[in-house]
Short mmCIF file of C-alpha atoms in Angstrom, two decimals:
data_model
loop_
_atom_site.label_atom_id
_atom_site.label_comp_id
_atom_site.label_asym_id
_atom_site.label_seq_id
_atom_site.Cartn_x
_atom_site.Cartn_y
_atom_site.Cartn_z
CA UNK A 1 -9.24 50.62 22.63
CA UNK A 2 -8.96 49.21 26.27
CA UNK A 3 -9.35 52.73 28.40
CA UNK A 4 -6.86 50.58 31.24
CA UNK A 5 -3.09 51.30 30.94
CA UNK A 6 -1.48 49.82 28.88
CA UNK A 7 2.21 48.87 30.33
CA UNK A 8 3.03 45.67 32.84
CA UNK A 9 4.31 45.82 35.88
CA UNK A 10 6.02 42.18 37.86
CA UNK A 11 5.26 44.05 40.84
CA UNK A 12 0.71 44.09 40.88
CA UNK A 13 -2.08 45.71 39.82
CA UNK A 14 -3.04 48.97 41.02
CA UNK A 15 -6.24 50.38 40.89
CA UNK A 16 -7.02 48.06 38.16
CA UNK A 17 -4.09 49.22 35.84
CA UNK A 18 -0.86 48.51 35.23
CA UNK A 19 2.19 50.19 36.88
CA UNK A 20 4.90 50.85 34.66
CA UNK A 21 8.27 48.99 35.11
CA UNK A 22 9.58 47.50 31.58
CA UNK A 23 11.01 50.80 30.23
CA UNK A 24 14.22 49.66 28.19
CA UNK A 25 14.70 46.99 25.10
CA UNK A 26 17.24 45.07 27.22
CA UNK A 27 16.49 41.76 28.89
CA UNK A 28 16.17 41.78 32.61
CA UNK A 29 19.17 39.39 32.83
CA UNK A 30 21.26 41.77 30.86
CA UNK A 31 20.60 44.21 33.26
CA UNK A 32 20.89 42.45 36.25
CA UNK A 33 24.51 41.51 35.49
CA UNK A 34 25.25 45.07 34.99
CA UNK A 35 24.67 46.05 38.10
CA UNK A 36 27.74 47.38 40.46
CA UNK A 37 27.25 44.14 42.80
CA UNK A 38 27.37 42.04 39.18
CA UNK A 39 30.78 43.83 37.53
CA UNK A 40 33.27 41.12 39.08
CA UNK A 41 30.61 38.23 37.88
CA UNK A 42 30.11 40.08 34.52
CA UNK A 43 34.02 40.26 33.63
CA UNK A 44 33.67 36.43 33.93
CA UNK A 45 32.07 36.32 30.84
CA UNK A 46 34.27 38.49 28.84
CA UNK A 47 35.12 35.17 27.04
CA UNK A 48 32.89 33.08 25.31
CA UNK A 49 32.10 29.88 26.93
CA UNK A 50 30.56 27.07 25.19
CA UNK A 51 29.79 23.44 26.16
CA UNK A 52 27.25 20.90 25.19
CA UNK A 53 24.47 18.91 26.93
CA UNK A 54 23.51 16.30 25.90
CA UNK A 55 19.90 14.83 27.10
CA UNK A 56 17.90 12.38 24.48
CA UNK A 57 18.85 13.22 21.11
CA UNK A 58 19.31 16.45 21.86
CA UNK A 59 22.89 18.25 21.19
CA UNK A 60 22.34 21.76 22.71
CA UNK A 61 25.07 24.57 22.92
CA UNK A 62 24.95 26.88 25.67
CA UNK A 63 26.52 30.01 25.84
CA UNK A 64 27.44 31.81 28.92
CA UNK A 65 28.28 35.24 27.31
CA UNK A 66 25.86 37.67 29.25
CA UNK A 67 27.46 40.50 28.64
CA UNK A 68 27.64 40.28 24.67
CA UNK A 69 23.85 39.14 24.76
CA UNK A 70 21.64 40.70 22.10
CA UNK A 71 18.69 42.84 22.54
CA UNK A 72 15.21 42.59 20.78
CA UNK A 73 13.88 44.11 17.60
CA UNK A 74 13.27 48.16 18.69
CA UNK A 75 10.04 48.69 17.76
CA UNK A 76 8.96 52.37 17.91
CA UNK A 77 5.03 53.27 17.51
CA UNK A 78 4.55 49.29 16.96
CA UNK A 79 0.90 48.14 16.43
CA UNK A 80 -1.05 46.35 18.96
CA UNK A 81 -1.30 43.00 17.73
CA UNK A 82 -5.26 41.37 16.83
CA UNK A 83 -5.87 44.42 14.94
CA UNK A 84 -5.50 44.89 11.39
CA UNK A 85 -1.45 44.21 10.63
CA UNK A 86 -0.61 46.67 8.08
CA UNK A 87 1.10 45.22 4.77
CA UNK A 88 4.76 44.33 5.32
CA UNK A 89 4.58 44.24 9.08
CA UNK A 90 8.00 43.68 11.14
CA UNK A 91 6.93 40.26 13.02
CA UNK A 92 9.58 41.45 15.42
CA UNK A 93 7.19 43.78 16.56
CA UNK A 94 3.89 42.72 15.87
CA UNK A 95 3.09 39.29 17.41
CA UNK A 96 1.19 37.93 14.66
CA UNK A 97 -0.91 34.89 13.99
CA UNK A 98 -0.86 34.50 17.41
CA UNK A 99 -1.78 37.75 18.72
CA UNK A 100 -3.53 36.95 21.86
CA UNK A 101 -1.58 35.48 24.47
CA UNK A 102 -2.70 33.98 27.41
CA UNK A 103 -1.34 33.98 30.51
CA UNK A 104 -2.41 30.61 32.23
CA UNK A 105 -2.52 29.55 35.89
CA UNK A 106 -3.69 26.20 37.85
CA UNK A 107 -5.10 25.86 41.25
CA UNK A 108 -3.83 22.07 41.89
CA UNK A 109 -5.05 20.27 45.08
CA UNK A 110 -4.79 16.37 45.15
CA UNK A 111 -1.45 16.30 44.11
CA UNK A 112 -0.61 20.10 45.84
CA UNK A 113 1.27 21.98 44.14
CA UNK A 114 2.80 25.26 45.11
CA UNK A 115 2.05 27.72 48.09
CA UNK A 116 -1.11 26.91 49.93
CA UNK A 117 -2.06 30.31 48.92
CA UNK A 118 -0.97 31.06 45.20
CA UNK A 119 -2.20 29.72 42.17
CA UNK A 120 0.79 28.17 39.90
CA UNK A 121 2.09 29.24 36.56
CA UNK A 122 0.66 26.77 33.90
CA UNK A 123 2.19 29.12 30.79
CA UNK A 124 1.74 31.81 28.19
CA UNK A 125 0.18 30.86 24.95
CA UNK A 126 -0.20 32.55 21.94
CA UNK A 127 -3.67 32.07 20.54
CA UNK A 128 -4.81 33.25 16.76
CA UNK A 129 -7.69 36.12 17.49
CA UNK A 130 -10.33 33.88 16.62
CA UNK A 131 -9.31 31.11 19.43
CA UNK A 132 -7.27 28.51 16.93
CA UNK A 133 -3.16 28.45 17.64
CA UNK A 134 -0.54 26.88 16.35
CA UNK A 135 1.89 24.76 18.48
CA UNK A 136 5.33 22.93 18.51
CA UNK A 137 6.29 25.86 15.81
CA UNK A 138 10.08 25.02 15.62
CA UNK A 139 11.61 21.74 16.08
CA UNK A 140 14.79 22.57 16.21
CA UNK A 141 14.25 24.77 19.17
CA UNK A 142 12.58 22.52 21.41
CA UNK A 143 15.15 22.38 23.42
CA UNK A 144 15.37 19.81 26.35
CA UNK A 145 17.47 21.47 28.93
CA UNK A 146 15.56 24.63 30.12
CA UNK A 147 17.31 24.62 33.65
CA UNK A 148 20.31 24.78 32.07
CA UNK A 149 19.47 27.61 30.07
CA UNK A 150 18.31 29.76 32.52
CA UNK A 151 21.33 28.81 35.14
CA UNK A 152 23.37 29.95 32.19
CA UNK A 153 22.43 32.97 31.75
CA UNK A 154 23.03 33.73 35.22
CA UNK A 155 19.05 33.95 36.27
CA UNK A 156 19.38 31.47 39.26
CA UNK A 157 16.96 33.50 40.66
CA UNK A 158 14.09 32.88 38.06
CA UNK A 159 14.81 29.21 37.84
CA UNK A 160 14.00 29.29 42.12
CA UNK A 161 10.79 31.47 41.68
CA UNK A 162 10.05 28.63 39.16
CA UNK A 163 10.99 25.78 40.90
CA UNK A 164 8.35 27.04 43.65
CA UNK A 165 5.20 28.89 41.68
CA UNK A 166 6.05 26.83 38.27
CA UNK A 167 5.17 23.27 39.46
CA UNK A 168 3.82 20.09 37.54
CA UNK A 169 1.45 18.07 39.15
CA UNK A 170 3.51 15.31 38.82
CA UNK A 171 6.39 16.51 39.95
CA UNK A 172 8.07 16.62 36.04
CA UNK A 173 8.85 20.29 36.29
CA UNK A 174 11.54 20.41 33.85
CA UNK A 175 9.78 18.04 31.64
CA UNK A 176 6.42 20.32 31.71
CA UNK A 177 8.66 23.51 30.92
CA UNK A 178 10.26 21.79 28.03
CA UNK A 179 6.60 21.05 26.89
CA UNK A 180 5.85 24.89 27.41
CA UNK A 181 8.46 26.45 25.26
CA UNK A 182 8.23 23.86 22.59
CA UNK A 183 4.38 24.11 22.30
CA UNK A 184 3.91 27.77 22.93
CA UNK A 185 7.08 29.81 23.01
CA UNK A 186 8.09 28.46 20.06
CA UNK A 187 5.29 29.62 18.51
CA UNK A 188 5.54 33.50 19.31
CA UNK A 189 6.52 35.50 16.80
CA UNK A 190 8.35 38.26 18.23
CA UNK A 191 11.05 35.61 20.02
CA UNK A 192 12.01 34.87 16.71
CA UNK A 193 16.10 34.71 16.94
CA UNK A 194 16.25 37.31 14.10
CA UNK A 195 14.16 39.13 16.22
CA UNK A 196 17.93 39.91 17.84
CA UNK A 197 20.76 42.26 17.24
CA UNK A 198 23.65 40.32 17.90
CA UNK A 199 21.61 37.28 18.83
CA UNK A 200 23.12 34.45 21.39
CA UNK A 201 21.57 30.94 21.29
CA UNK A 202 18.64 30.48 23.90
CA UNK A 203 18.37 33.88 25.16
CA UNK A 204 14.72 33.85 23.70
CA UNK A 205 14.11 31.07 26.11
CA UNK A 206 15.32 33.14 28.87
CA UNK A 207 12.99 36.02 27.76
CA UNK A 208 9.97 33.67 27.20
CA UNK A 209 10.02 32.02 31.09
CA UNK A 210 10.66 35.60 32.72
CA UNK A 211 8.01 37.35 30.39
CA UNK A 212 5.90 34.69 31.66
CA UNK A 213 7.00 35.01 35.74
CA UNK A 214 6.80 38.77 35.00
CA UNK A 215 2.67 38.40 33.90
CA UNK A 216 2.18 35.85 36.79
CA UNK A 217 3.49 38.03 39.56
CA UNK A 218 1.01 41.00 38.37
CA UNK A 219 -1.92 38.59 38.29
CA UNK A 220 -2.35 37.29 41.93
CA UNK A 221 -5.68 35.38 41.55
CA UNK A 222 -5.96 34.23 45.40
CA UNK A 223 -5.31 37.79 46.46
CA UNK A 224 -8.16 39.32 43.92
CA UNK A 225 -10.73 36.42 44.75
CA UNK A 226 -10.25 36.41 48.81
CA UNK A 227 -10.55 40.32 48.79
CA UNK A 228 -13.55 39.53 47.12
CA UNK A 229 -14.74 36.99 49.97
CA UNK A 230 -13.82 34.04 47.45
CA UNK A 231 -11.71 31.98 49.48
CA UNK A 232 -10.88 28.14 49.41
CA UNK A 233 -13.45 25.82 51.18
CA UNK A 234 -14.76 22.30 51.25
CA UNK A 235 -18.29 23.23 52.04
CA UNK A 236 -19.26 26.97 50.29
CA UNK A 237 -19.67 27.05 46.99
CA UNK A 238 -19.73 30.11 44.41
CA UNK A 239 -21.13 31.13 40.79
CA UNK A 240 -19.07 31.07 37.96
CA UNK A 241 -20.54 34.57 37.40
CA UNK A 242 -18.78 36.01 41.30
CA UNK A 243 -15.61 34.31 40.69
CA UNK A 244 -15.16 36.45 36.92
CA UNK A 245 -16.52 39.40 38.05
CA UNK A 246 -14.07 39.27 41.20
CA UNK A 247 -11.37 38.91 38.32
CA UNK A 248 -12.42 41.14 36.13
CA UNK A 249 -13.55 44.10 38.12
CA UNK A 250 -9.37 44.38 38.94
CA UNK A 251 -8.40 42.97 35.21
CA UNK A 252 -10.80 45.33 33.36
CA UNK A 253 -11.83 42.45 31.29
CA UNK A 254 -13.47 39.44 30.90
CA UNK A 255 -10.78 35.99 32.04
CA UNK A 256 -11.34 32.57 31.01
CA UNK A 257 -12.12 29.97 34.02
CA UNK A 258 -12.03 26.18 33.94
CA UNK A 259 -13.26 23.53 36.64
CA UNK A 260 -12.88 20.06 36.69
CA UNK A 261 -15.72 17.70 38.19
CA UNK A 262 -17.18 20.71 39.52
CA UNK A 263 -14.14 22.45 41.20
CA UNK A 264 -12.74 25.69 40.00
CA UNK A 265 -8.54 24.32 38.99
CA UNK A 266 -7.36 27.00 36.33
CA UNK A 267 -8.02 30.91 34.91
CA UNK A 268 -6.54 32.39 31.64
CA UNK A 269 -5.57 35.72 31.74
CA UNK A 270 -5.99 37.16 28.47
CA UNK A 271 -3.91 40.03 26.53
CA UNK A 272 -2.96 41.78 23.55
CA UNK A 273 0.27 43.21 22.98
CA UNK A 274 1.98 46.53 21.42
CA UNK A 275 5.31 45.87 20.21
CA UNK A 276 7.12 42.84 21.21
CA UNK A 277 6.67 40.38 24.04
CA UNK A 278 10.19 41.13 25.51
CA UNK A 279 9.82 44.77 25.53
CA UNK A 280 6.17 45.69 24.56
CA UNK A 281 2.81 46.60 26.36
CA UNK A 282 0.44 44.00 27.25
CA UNK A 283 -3.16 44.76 27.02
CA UNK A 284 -5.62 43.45 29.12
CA UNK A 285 -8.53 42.11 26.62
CA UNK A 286 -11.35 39.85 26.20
CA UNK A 287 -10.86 35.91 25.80
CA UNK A 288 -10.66 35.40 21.91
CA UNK A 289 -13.79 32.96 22.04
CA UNK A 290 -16.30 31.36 24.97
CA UNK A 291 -13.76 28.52 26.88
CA UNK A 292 -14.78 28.45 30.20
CA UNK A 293 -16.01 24.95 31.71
CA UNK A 294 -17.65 25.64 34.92
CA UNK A 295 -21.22 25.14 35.74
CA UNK A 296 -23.23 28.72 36.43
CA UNK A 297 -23.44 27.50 40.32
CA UNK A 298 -22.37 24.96 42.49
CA UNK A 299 -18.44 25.84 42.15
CA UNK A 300 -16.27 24.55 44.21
CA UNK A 301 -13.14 26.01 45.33
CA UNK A 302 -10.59 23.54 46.95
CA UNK A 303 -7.98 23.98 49.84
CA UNK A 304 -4.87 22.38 48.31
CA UNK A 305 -4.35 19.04 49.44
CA UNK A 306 -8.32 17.99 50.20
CA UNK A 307 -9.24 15.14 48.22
CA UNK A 308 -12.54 15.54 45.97
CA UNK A 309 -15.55 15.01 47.57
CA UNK A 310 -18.33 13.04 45.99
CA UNK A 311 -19.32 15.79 43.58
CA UNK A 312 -23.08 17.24 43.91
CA UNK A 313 -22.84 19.58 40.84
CA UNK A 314 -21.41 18.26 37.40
CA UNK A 315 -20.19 20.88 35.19
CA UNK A 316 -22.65 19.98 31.95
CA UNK A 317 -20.24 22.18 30.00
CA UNK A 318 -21.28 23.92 26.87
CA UNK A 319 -24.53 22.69 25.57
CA UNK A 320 -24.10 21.86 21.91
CA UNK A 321 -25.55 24.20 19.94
CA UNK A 322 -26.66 24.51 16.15
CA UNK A 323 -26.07 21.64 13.83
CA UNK A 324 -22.86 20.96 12.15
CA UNK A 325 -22.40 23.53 9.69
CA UNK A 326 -20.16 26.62 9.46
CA UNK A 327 -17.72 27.25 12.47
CA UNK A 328 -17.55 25.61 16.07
CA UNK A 329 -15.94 22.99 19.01
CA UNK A 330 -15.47 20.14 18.95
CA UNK A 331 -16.43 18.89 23.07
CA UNK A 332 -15.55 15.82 23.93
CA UNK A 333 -18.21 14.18 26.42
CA UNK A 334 -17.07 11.58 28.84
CA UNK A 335 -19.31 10.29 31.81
CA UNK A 336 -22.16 12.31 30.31
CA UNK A 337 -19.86 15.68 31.24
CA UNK A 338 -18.15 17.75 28.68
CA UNK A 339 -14.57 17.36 29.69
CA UNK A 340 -12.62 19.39 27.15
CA UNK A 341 -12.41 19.88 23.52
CA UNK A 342 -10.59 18.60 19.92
CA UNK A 343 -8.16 20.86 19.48
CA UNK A 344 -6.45 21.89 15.86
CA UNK A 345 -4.27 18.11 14.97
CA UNK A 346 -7.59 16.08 16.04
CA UNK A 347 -6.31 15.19 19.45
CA UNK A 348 -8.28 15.84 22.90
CA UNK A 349 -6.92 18.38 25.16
CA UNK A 350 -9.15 19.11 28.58
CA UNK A 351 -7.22 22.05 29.84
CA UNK A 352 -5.95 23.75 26.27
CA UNK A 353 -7.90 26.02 23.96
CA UNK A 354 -10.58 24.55 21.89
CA UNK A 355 -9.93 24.80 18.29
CA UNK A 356 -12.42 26.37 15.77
CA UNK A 357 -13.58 23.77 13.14
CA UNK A 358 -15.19 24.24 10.01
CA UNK A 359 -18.30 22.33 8.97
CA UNK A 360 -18.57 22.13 4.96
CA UNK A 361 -21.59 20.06 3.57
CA UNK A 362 -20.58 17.43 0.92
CA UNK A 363 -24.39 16.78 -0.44
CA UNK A 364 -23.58 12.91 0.58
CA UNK A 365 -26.33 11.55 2.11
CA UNK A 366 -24.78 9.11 4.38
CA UNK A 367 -26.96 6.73 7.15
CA UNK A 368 -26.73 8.21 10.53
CA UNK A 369 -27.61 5.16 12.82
CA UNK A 370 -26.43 2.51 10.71
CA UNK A 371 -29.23 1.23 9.89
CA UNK A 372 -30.69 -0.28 6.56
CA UNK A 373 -33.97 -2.17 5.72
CA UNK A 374 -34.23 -4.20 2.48
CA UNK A 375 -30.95 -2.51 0.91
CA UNK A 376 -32.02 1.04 1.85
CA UNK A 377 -31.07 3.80 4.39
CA UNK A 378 -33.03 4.38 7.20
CA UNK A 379 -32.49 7.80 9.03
CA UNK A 380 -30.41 9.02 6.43
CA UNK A 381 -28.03 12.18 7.15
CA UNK A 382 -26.57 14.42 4.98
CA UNK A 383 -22.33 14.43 5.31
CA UNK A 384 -19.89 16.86 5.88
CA UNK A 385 -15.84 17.40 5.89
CA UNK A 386 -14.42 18.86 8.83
CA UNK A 387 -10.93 21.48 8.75
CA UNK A 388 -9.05 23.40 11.50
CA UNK A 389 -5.88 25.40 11.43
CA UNK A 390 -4.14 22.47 10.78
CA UNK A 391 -5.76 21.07 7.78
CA UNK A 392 -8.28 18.50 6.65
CA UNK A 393 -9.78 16.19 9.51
CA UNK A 394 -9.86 12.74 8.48
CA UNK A 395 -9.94 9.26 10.02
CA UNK A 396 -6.34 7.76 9.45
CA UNK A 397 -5.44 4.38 10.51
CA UNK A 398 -8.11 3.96 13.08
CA UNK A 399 -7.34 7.55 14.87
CA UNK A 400 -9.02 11.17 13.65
CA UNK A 401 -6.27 13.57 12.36
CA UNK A 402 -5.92 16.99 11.12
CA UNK A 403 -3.16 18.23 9.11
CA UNK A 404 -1.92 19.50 5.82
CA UNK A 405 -0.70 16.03 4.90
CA UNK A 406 -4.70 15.07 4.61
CA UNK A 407 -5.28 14.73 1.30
CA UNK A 408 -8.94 13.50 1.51
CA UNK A 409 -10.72 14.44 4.33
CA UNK A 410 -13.43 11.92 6.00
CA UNK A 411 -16.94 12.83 5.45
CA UNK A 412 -18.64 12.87 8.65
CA UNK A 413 -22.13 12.75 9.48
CA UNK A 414 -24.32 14.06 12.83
CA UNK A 415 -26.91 11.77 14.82
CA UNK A 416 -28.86 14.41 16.89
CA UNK A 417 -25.96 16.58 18.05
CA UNK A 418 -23.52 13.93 18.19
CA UNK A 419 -20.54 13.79 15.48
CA UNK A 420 -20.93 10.33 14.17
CA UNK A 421 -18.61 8.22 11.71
CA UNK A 422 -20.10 5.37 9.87
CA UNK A 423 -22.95 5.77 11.49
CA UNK A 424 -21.98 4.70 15.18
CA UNK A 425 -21.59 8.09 17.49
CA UNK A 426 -18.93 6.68 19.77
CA UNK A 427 -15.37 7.51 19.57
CA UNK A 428 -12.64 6.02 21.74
CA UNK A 429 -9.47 6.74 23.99
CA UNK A 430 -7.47 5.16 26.19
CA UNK A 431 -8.26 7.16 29.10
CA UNK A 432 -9.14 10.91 30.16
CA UNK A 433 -6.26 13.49 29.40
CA UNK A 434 -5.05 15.81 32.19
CA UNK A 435 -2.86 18.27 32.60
CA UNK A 436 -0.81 19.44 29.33
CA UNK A 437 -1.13 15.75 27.99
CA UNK A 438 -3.25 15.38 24.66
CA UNK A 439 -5.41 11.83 23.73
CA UNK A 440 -5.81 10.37 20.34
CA UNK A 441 -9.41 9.88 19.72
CA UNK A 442 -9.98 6.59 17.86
CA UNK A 443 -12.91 5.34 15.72
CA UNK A 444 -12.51 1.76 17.10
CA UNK A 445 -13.09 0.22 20.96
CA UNK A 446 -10.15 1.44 23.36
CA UNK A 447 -10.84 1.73 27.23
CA UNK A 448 -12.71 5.34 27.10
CA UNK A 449 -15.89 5.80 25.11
CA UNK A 450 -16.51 9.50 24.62
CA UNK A 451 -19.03 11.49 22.60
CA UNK A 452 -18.25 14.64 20.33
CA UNK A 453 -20.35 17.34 20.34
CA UNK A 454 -20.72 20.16 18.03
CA UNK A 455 -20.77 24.00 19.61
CA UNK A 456 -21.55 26.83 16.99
CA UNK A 457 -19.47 29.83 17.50
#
């Protein structure tokens, strides 16, 4: 058990715990509109109103009713989720499979985005314990009007801290908290709508976006790395092993860092959580598997708005390791750099949690360079299926996919530590992925060749 405290505070870290400050199973938006300043404004919303929005295909109903929001699940002497959920659990109060949420910043510097000195918000994610997720867990809530929302529920405030420390790089905010919620938020348990008593439409979403402000305000990375003589730069460099141990001597625990050529652009905060994400305790832990993709040395640390130098130090990433058998990453390899990872539905994500694959031998012995001399294999290799979260792995229609619609999964073979499909080793797509976007990997010539590697874990 972590020996830190256990409850969040918005307001900072102290000492290396937590200051408590979430003491009461209302939203922060109920209470706000209860105070004395708020009554006039509250009694506006003694009646109901509803109107629609329209954006897309989208028909979404918004409800301005603060007053007669509901409040979360009550959750007395609730578990602390990633341990061992006891038979008939209450979801509502034990966030469960994805127990381990991460809270996720960016340092952006060519595009700038935010204060010169504050990371961003990227999001809050909740990972399975063993580093898989789920994502996009409920359509019908992926709703395409979170501005809206929030304004609605009278938490202009929120939406202006966003619009200033929630930024996307290319200036799509709204469109990059839509992709949020739908991805993750979606996706955690305890925001379930029958988590509520006397549930209103979208106040989850509301809960999700402060919940993740709340996290972000507590977790000032530029403070903890300057007091720790880690400031930006475009000549010093630092270790990968100053820049987590600056973190995690005020955290408690180990964080998750990620670089791109070279320079240090995002940490993952990561947590456990007793009770409920709206009113539980979040636990400072240790990242649910090895994701960080910075070099040991040679890290570079950016002032927003410099433009990358011609990089001395490439970030190798994880050397592949074992051969493919039993559980591991999938890194993608672009440029002879690791640059990210397959995650769970076969796509390639460079900023995202890697998913965990499994290896199963077929006993097919398949050729691994292609070649054959009079009518028999030369360097033969012995195949193997591959399955995440998702499913079976398989190449469909040109493009590698994992889901439960796979009903026969592709056996793969290896060529040195290289994933290799009828025999060649090199996969395709049509450029790099950055940001929250995804690529489809392809088995035949697009722009972008890439190599997959295979990481035992």
């Amino acid at each position: 058990m972590p020996s830190s405290a256990e409850v969040v505070s918005a307001n900072g870290i102290q000492n290396g715990t937590w200051s408590p400050s979430f003491n009461t199973y209302f939203p922060s938006y109920i209470l706000e509109s209860l105070q004395p300043s708020n009554v006039m404004s509250s009694l506006s919303f003694s009646i109901r109103t509803v109107y629609k929005v329209i954006l897309g295909t989208a028909q979404i109903a918004l409800h301005t009713n603060i007053a007669a929001a509901g409040t979360p699940a009550s959750c007395p002497n609730p578990g602390l989720s990633c341990s061992t959920a006891p038979a008939g659990v209450d979801t509502c109060c034990f966030n469960t499979p994805g127990g381990q949420l991460l809270q996720t910043q960016f340092w952006d510097t060519n595009p700038p985005t935010g204060p010169s000195n504050s990371w961003t918000v990227h999001g809050l994610w909740p990972d399975h314990c063993d580093g898989t997720y789920d994502a996009n867990c409920d359509p019908a809530r992926a709703y395409t009007n979170i501005s809206e929302i929030i304004q609605a529920a009278g938490q202009q405030s929120l939406l202006d801290y966003m619009n200033t420390y929630w930024k996307d790089y290319q200036g799509n905010d709204e469109t990059f908290w839509e992709h949020e919620w739908a991805k993750h938020g979606t996706c955690v348990s305890t925001l379930e709508p029958d988590c509520y008593t006397n549930y209103v439409p979208q106040q989850e979403v509301v809960d999700y976006f402060q919940k993740t402000v709340d996290l972000f305000q507590g977790l000032d990375t530029y403070s903890i790395l300057a007091a720790a003589g880690i400031t930006p730069s475009t000549s010093r460099t630092y270790t990968s092993a100053q820049i987590e141990s600056a973190i995690s001597s005020v955290q408690g625990h180990q964080v998750t860092i990620g670089c791109s050529s070279g320079a240090l652009n995002e940490i993952w905060y990561h947590f456990n959580v007793r009770g409920s994400v709206q009113t539980g305790t979040f636990v400072a832990t240790d990242p649910d598997g090895t994701k960080s993709t910075c070099p040991a040395t040679g890290v570079k640390y950016l002032p927003k708005g410099t433009t990358q130098p011609a990089s001395t130090t490439t970030s190798a990433g994880p050397a592949p390791t074992g051969s493919f058998s039993g559980k591991g990453y999938l890194n993608v390899v672009s440029g002879g750099a690791t640059k990210g990872c397959i995650i769970s539905g076969g796509t390639w994500y460079t900023s995202g949690t890697c998913a965990t694959f499994t290896a199963t031998a077929t006993g097919a012995v398949l050729p691994s360079s292609g070649d054959t001399m009079d009518g028999k294999l030369m360097n033969p290799a012995s195949g193997f299926t591959l399955t995440s979260s998702k499913g079976k792995c398989a190449i469909s229609n040109g493009a590698l996919t994992c889901a439960s619609t796979v009903t026969t999964a592709t056996v793969f073979t290896s060529a040195g530590a290289n994933l290799a499909y009828n025999g060649a080793t090199n996969f395709y797509a049509d450029s790099v992925p950055s940001g929250s976007t995804q690529a489809t990997i392809y088995s035949t010539s697009h722009p972008t060749a890439v190599t997959i590697t295979w990481q035992s874990v």
